[in-house]
Short mmCIF file of C-alpha atoms in Angstrom, two decimals:
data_model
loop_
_atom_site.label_atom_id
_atom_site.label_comp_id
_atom_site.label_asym_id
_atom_site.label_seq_id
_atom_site.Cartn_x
_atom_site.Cartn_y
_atom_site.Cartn_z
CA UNK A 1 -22.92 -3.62 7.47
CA UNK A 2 -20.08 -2.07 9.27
CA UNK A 3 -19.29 -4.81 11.50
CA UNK A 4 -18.16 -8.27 11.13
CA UNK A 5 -21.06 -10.21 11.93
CA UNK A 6 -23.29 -13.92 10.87
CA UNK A 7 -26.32 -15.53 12.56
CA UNK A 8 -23.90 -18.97 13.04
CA UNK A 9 -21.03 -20.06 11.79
CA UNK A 10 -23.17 -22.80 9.07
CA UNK A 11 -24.74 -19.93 7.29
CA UNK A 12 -22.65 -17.03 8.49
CA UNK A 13 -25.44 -14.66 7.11
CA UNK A 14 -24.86 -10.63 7.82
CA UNK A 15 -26.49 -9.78 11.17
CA UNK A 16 -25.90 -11.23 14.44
CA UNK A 17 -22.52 -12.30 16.24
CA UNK A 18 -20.38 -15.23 14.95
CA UNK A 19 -19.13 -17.65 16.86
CA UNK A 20 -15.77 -17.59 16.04
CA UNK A 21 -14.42 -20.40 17.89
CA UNK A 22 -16.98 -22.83 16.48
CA UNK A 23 -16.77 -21.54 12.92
CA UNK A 24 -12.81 -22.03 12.96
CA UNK A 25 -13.15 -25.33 14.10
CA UNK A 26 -15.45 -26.29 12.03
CA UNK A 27 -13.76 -24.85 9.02
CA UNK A 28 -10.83 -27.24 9.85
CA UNK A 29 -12.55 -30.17 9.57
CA UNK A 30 -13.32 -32.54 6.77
CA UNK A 31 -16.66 -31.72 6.15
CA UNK A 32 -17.55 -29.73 2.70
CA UNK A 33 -19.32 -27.34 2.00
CA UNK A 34 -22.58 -27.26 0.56
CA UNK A 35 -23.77 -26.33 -2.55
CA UNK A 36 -23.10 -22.55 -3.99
CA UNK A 37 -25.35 -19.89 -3.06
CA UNK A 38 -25.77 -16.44 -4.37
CA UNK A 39 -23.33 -14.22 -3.66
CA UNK A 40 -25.21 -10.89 -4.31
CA UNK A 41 -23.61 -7.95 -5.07
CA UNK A 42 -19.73 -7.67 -5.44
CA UNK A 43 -19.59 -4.22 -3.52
CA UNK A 44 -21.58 -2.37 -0.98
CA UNK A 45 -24.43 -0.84 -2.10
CA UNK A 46 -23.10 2.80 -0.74
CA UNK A 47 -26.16 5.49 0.01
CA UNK A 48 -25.96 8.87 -1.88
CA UNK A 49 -23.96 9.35 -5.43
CA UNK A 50 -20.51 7.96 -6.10
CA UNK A 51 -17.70 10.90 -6.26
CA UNK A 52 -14.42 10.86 -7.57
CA UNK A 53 -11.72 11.48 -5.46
CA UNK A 54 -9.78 14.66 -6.04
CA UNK A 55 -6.26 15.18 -7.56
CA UNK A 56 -4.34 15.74 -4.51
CA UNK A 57 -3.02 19.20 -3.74
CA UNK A 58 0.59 20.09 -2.60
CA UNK A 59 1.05 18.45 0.99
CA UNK A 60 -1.88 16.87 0.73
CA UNK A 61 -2.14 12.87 0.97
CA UNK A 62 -3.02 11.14 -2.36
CA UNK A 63 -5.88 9.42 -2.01
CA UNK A 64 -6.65 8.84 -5.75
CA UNK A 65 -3.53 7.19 -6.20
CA UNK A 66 -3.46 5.23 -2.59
CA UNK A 67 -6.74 3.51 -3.37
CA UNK A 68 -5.90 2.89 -7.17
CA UNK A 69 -2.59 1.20 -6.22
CA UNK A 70 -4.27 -0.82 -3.45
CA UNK A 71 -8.40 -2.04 -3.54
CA UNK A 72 -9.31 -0.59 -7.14
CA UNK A 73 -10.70 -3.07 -9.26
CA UNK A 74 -8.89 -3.14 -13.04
CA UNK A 75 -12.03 -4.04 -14.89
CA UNK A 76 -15.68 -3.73 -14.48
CA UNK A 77 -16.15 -7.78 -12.82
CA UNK A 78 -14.29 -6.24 -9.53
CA UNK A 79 -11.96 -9.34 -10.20
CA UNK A 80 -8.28 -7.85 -11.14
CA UNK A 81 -7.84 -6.46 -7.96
CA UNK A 82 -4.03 -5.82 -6.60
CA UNK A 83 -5.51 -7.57 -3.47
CA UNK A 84 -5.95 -11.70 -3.62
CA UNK A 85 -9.14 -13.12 -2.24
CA UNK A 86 -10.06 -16.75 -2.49
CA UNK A 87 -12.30 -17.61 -5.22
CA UNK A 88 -11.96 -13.90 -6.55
CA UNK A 89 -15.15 -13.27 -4.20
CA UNK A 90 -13.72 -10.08 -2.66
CA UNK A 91 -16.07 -9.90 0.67
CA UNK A 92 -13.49 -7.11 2.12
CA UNK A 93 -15.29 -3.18 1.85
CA UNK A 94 -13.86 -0.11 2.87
CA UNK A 95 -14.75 3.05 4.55
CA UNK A 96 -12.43 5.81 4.94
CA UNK A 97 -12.49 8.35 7.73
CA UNK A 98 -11.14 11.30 5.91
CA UNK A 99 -9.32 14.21 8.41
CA UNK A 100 -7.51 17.08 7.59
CA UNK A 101 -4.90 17.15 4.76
CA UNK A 102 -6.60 15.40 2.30
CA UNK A 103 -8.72 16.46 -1.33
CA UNK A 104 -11.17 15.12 -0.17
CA UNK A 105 -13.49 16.92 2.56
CA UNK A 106 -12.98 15.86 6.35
CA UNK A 107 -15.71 13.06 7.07
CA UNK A 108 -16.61 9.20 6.57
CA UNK A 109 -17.02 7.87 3.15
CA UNK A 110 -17.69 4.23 1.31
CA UNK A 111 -15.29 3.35 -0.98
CA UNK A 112 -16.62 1.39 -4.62
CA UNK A 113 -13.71 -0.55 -5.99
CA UNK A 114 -15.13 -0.81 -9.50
CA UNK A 115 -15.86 2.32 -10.27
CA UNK A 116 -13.14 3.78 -7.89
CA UNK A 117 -15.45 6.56 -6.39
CA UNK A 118 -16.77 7.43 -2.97
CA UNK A 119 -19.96 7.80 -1.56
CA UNK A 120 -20.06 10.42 1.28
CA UNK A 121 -21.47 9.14 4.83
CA UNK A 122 -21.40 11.32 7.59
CA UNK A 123 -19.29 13.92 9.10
CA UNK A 124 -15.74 13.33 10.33
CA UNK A 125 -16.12 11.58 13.71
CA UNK A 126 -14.79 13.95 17.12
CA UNK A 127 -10.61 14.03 16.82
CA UNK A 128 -9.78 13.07 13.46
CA UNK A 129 -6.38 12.98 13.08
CA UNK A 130 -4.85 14.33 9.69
CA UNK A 131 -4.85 12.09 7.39
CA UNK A 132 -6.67 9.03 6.82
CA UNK A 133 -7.79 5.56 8.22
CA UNK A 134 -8.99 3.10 6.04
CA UNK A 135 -11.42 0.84 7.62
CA UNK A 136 -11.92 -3.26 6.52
CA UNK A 137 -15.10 -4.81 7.16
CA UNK A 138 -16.70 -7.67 5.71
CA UNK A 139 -20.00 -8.95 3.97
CA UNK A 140 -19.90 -12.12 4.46
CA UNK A 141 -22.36 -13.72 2.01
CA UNK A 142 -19.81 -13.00 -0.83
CA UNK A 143 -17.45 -15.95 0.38
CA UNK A 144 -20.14 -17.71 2.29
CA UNK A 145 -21.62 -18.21 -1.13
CA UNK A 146 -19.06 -20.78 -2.26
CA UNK A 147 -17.20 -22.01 0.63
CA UNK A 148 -19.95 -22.12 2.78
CA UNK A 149 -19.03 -22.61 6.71
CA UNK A 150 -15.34 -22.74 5.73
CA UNK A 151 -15.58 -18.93 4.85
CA UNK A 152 -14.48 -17.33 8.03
CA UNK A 153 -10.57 -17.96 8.06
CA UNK A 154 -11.08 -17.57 4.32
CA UNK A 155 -12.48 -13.62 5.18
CA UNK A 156 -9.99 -12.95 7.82
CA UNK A 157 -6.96 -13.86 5.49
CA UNK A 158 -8.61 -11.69 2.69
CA UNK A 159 -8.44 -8.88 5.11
CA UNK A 160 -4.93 -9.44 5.65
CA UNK A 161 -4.24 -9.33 2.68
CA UNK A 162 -6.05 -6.35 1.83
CA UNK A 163 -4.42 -4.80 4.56
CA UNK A 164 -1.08 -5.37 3.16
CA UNK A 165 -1.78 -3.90 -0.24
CA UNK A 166 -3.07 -0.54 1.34
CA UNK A 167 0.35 -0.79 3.44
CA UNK A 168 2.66 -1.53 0.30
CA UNK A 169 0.89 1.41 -1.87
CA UNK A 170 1.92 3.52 1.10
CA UNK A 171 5.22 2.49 0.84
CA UNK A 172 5.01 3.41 -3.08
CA UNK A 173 4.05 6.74 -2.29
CA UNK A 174 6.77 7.25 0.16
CA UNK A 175 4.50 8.21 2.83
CA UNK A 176 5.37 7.97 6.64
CA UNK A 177 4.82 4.58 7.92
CA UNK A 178 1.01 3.87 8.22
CA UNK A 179 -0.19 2.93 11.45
CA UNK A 180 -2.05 -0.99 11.17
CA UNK A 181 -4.30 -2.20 13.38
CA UNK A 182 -5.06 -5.79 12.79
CA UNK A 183 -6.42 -7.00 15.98
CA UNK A 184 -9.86 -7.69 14.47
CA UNK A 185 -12.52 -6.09 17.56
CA UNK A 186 -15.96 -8.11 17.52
CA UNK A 187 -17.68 -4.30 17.95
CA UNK A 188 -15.60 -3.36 15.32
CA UNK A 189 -13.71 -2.88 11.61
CA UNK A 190 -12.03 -6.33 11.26
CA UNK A 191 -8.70 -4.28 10.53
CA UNK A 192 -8.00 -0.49 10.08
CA UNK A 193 -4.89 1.69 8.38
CA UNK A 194 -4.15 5.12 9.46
CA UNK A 195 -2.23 7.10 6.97
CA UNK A 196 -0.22 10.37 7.87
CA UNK A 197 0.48 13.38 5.64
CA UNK A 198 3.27 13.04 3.59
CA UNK A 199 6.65 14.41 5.18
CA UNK A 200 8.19 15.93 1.56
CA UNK A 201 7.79 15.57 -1.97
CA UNK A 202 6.13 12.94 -3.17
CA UNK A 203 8.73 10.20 -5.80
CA UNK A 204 8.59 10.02 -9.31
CA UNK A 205 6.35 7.57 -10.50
CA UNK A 206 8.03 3.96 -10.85
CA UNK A 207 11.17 4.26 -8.59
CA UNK A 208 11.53 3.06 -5.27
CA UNK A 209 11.07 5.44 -2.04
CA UNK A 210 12.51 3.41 0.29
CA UNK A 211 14.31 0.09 0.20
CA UNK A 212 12.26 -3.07 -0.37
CA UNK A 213 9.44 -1.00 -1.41
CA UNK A 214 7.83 -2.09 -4.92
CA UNK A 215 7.07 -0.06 -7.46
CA UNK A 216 3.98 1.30 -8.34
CA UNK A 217 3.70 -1.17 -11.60
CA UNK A 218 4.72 -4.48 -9.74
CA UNK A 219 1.72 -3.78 -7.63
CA UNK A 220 -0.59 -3.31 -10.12
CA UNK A 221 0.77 -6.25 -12.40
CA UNK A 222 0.67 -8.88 -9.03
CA UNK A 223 -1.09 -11.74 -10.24
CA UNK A 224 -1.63 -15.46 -8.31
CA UNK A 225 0.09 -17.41 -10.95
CA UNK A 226 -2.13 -20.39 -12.02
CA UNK A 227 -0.70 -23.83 -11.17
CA UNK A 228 1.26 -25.70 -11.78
CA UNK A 229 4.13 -23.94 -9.92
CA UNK A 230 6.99 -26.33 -10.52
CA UNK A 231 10.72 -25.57 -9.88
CA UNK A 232 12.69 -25.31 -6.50
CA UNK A 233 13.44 -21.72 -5.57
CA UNK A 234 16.78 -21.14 -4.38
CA UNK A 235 17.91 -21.62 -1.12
CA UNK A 236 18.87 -17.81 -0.47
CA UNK A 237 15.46 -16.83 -2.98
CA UNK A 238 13.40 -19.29 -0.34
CA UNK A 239 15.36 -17.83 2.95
CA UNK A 240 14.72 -14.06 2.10
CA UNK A 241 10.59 -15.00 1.22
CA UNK A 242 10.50 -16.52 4.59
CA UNK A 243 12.72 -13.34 6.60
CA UNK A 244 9.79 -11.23 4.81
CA UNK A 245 6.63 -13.15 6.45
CA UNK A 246 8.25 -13.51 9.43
CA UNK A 247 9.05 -10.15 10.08
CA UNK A 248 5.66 -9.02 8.98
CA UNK A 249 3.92 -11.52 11.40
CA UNK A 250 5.44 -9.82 14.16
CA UNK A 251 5.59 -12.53 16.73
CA UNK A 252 1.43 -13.76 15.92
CA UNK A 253 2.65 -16.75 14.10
CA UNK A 254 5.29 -18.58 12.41
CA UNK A 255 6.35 -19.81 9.49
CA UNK A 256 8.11 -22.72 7.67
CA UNK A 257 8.15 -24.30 4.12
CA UNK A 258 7.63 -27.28 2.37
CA UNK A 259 10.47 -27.51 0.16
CA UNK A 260 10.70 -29.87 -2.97
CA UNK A 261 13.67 -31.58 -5.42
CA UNK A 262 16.42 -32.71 -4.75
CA UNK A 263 16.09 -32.83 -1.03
CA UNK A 264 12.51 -32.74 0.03
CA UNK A 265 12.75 -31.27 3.54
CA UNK A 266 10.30 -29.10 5.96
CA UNK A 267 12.56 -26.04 6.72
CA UNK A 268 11.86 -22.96 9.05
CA UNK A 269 14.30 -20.17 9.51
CA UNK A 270 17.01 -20.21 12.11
CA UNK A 271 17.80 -17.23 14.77
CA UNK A 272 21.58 -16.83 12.78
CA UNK A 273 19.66 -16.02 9.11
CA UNK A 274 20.17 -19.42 7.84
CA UNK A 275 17.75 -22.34 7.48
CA UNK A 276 17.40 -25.11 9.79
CA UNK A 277 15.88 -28.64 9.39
CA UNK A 278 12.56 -28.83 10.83
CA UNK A 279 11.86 -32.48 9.30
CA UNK A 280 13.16 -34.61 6.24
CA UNK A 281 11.10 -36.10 3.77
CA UNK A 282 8.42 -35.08 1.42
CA UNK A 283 5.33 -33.14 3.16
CA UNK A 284 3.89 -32.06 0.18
CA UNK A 285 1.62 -34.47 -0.92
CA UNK A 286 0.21 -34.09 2.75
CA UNK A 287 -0.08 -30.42 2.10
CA UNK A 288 -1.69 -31.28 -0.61
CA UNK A 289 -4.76 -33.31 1.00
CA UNK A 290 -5.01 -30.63 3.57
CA UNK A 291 -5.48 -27.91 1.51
CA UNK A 292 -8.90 -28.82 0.65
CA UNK A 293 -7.69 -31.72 -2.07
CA UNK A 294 -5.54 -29.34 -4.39
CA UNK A 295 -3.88 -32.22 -6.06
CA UNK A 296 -0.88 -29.35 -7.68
CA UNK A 297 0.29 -28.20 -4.34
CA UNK A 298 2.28 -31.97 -4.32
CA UNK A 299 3.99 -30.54 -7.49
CA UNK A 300 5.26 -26.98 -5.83
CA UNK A 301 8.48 -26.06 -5.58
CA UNK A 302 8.12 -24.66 -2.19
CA UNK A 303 5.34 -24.31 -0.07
CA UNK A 304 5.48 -21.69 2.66
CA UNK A 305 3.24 -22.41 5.63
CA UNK A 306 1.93 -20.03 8.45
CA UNK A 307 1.16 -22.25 11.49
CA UNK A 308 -0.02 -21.83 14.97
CA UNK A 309 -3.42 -20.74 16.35
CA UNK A 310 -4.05 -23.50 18.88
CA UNK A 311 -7.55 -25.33 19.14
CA UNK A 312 -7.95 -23.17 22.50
CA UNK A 313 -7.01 -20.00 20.48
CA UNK A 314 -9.80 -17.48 21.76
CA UNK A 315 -11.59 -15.38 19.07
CA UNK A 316 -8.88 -12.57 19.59
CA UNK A 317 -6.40 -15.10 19.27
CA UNK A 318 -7.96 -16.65 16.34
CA UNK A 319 -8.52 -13.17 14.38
CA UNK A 320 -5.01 -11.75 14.97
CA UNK A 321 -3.57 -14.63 13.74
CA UNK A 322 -5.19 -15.01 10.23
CA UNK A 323 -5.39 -11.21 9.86
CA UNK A 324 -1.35 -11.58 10.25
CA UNK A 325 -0.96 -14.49 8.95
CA UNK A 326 -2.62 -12.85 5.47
CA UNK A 327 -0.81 -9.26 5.80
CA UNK A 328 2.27 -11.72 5.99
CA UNK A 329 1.77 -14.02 3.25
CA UNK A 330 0.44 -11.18 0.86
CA UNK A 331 3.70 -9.19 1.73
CA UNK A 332 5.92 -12.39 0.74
CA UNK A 333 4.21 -12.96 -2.38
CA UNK A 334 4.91 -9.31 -3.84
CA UNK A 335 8.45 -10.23 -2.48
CA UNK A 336 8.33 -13.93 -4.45
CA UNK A 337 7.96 -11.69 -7.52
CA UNK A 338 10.23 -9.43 -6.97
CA UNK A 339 12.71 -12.44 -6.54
CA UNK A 340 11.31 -14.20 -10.21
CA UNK A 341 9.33 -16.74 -8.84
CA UNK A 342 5.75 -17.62 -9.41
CA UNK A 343 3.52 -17.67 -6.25
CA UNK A 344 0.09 -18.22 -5.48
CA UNK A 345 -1.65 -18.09 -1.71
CA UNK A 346 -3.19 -20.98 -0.45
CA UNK A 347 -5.96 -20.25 2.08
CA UNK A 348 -8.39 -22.90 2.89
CA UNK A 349 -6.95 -26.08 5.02
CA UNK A 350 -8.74 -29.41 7.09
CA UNK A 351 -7.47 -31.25 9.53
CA UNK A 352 -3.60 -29.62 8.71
CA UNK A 353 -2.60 -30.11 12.55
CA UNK A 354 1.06 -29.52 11.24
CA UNK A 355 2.30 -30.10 14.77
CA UNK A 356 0.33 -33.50 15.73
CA UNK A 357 2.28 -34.85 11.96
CA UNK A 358 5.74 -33.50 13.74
CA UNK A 359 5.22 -35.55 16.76
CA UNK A 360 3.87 -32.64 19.13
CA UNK A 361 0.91 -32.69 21.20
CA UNK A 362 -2.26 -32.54 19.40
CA UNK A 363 -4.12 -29.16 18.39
CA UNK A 364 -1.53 -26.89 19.14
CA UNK A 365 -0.22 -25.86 15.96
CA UNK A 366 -2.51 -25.56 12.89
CA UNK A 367 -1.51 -24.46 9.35
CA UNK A 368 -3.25 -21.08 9.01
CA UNK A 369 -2.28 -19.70 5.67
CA UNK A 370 0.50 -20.90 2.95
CA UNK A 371 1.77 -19.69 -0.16
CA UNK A 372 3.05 -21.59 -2.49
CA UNK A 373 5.99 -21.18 -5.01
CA UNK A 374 7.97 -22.10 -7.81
CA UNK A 375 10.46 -21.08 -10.31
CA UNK A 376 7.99 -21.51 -13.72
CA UNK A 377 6.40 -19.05 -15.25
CA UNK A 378 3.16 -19.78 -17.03
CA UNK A 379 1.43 -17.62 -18.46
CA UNK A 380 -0.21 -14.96 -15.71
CA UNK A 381 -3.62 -15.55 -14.03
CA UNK A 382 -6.41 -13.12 -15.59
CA UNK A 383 -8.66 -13.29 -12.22
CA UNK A 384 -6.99 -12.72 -8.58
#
């Protein structure tokens, strides 16, 4: 399956169109899911025999180590992956349209996470650039299987975040700034990176290519710490977390967090840097019964919160803004870390009209994504 596509958004089964709309509002509301189904296989079943991917030659972009930093799996479940996915389900697969420039020959080819190997499919399509795209498309089933019709936003938000980690291993390898498309076509990959030839020699392993770029080993360490995430992070910590989501949103939604002792306060960031006062008192129990009854999100230090995507969102609407709003929040994690604090994303939400609670019209401003965060540091999660 190439395409995103389900029957209906109750069983959102592989073939045939999903109604978006429906399945979005649906997912919001307070109804549960059913019980789990099978979630077959946790990778595509690629045609032809797996093939590793060449050591990259001088000039050449490095494949090997772009797809190892970003979707490889780290053991044989397919569950360490540097990529978060709600209930480690992974239902994000990628193809790569390979074009001149790289060890691998010019054509289209399925990637296998677990093995970290690729399965050759056809020829190069007509004007490949140099380089090379990596496609995102989903199989559905895989998420469907446990959060039944709540899956969709769920599968979009994986994306995003998938998205981000191909983006951030870019950055590791000091290539030229990949090209994202997350705009989410219904006749089309849910989300797509294009990746240029490198410009110069490529940086030691470990060190830093360009400012606020990780290093190779904090991607492959990044972990969803396991609740609970106590401890408030500090106000300039909490302010440069939120400066990185919003400027990876880039304008489809906005942010704001939940923020905990000694002044519990809703807080989104001001034009001038600083952080403004979007509501006193405590939100986070709240939070807590919106995000599908996760009784430690009242304990969180801070909870950041992506919100928007109206009720009358259309379906391009509706995918832009989860595919942002998880390229975002996967961004601001790795940042989190980077800062000392323990984070963990927090996908799935009902009936979270964050706007309708502030006193705004109804239906106009849904939490989409959140991430929450705190200054302890249990011991780190062993599944993503």
């Amino acid at each position: 399956m190439k395409h995103v596509h389900a029957a209906h958004p109750a069983d959102a089964k592989e073939d045939g169109p999903v109604d978006l709309v429906t399945a979005l509002a649906r997912a919001r509301s307070p109804e549960d899911p059913g019980p789990d189904t099978p979630a077959g296989s946790v990778v595509r079943a690629w045609p032809g025999p797996p093939c590793p991917v060449p050591e990259a030659g001088p000039g050449e972009l490095d494949l090997r180590a772009l797809l190892r930093l970003s979707l490889a799996a780290s053991d044989g479940s397919g569950r360490l992956r540097p990529a978060p996915s709600a209930g480690a389900l992974h239902p994000v697969d990628a193809e790569l349209v390979v074009g001149p420039g790289c060890p691998l020959p010019p054509g289209r080819y399925g990637y296998d996470p677990l093995c970290h190997r690729v399965h050759r499919l056809a020829p190069q399509p007509h004007g490949t650039p140099p380089g090379a795209t990596v496609e995102l498309s989903l199989t559905p089933q895989r998420t469907v299987s446990h959060y039944g019709h709540r899956a969709w936003p769920l599968m979009l938000l994986d994306t995003g975040h998938v998205a981000a980690a191909l983006w951030l291993a870019g950055r590791v390898l000091g290539l030229p700034e990949p090209v994202l498309r997350l705009d989410g076509p219904a006749d089309g990959p849910v989300a797509a990176v294009h990746f240029a030839l490198p410009e110069g020699t490529r940086p030691p392993e470990g060190t830093r290519p360009a400012a606020h770029a990780p290093t190779s080993r904090e991607l492959l360490t990044r972990r969803s710490a396991p609740p609970p995430l106590r401890g408030t992070p500090p106000r300039d910590v909490l302010r440069a977390v939120l400066a990185t989501a919003v400027q990876a949103s880039a304008g489809e939604i906005s942010w704001c967090a939940a923020v905990g002792e000694p002044r519990p306060e809703l807080v989104e960031p001001a034009p001038d840097g600083t952080l403004r006062r979007l509501a006193a008192g405590e939100a986070r129990p709240t939070l807590a019964v919106w995000a599908a009854r996760q009784a430690w999100i009242a304990d969180a230090g801070a909870v950041l919160l992506a919100h928007g995507c109206p009720s009358d969102a259309d379906a391009p609407r509706i995918r832009r803004a989860h595919l942002r709003a998880g390229f975002a929040a996967h961004l601001a994690h790795v940042a989190a870390l980077r800062h000392g604090l323990a984070a963990r994303p927090v996908g799935s939400w009902q009936q979270a009209d964050l706007g309708a609670a502030l006193g705004a019209p109804p239906g106009r401003d849904w939490i989409v994504h959140g991430l929450a965060l705190g200054t302890t540091h249990p011991d780190e999660e062993k599944t993503s």
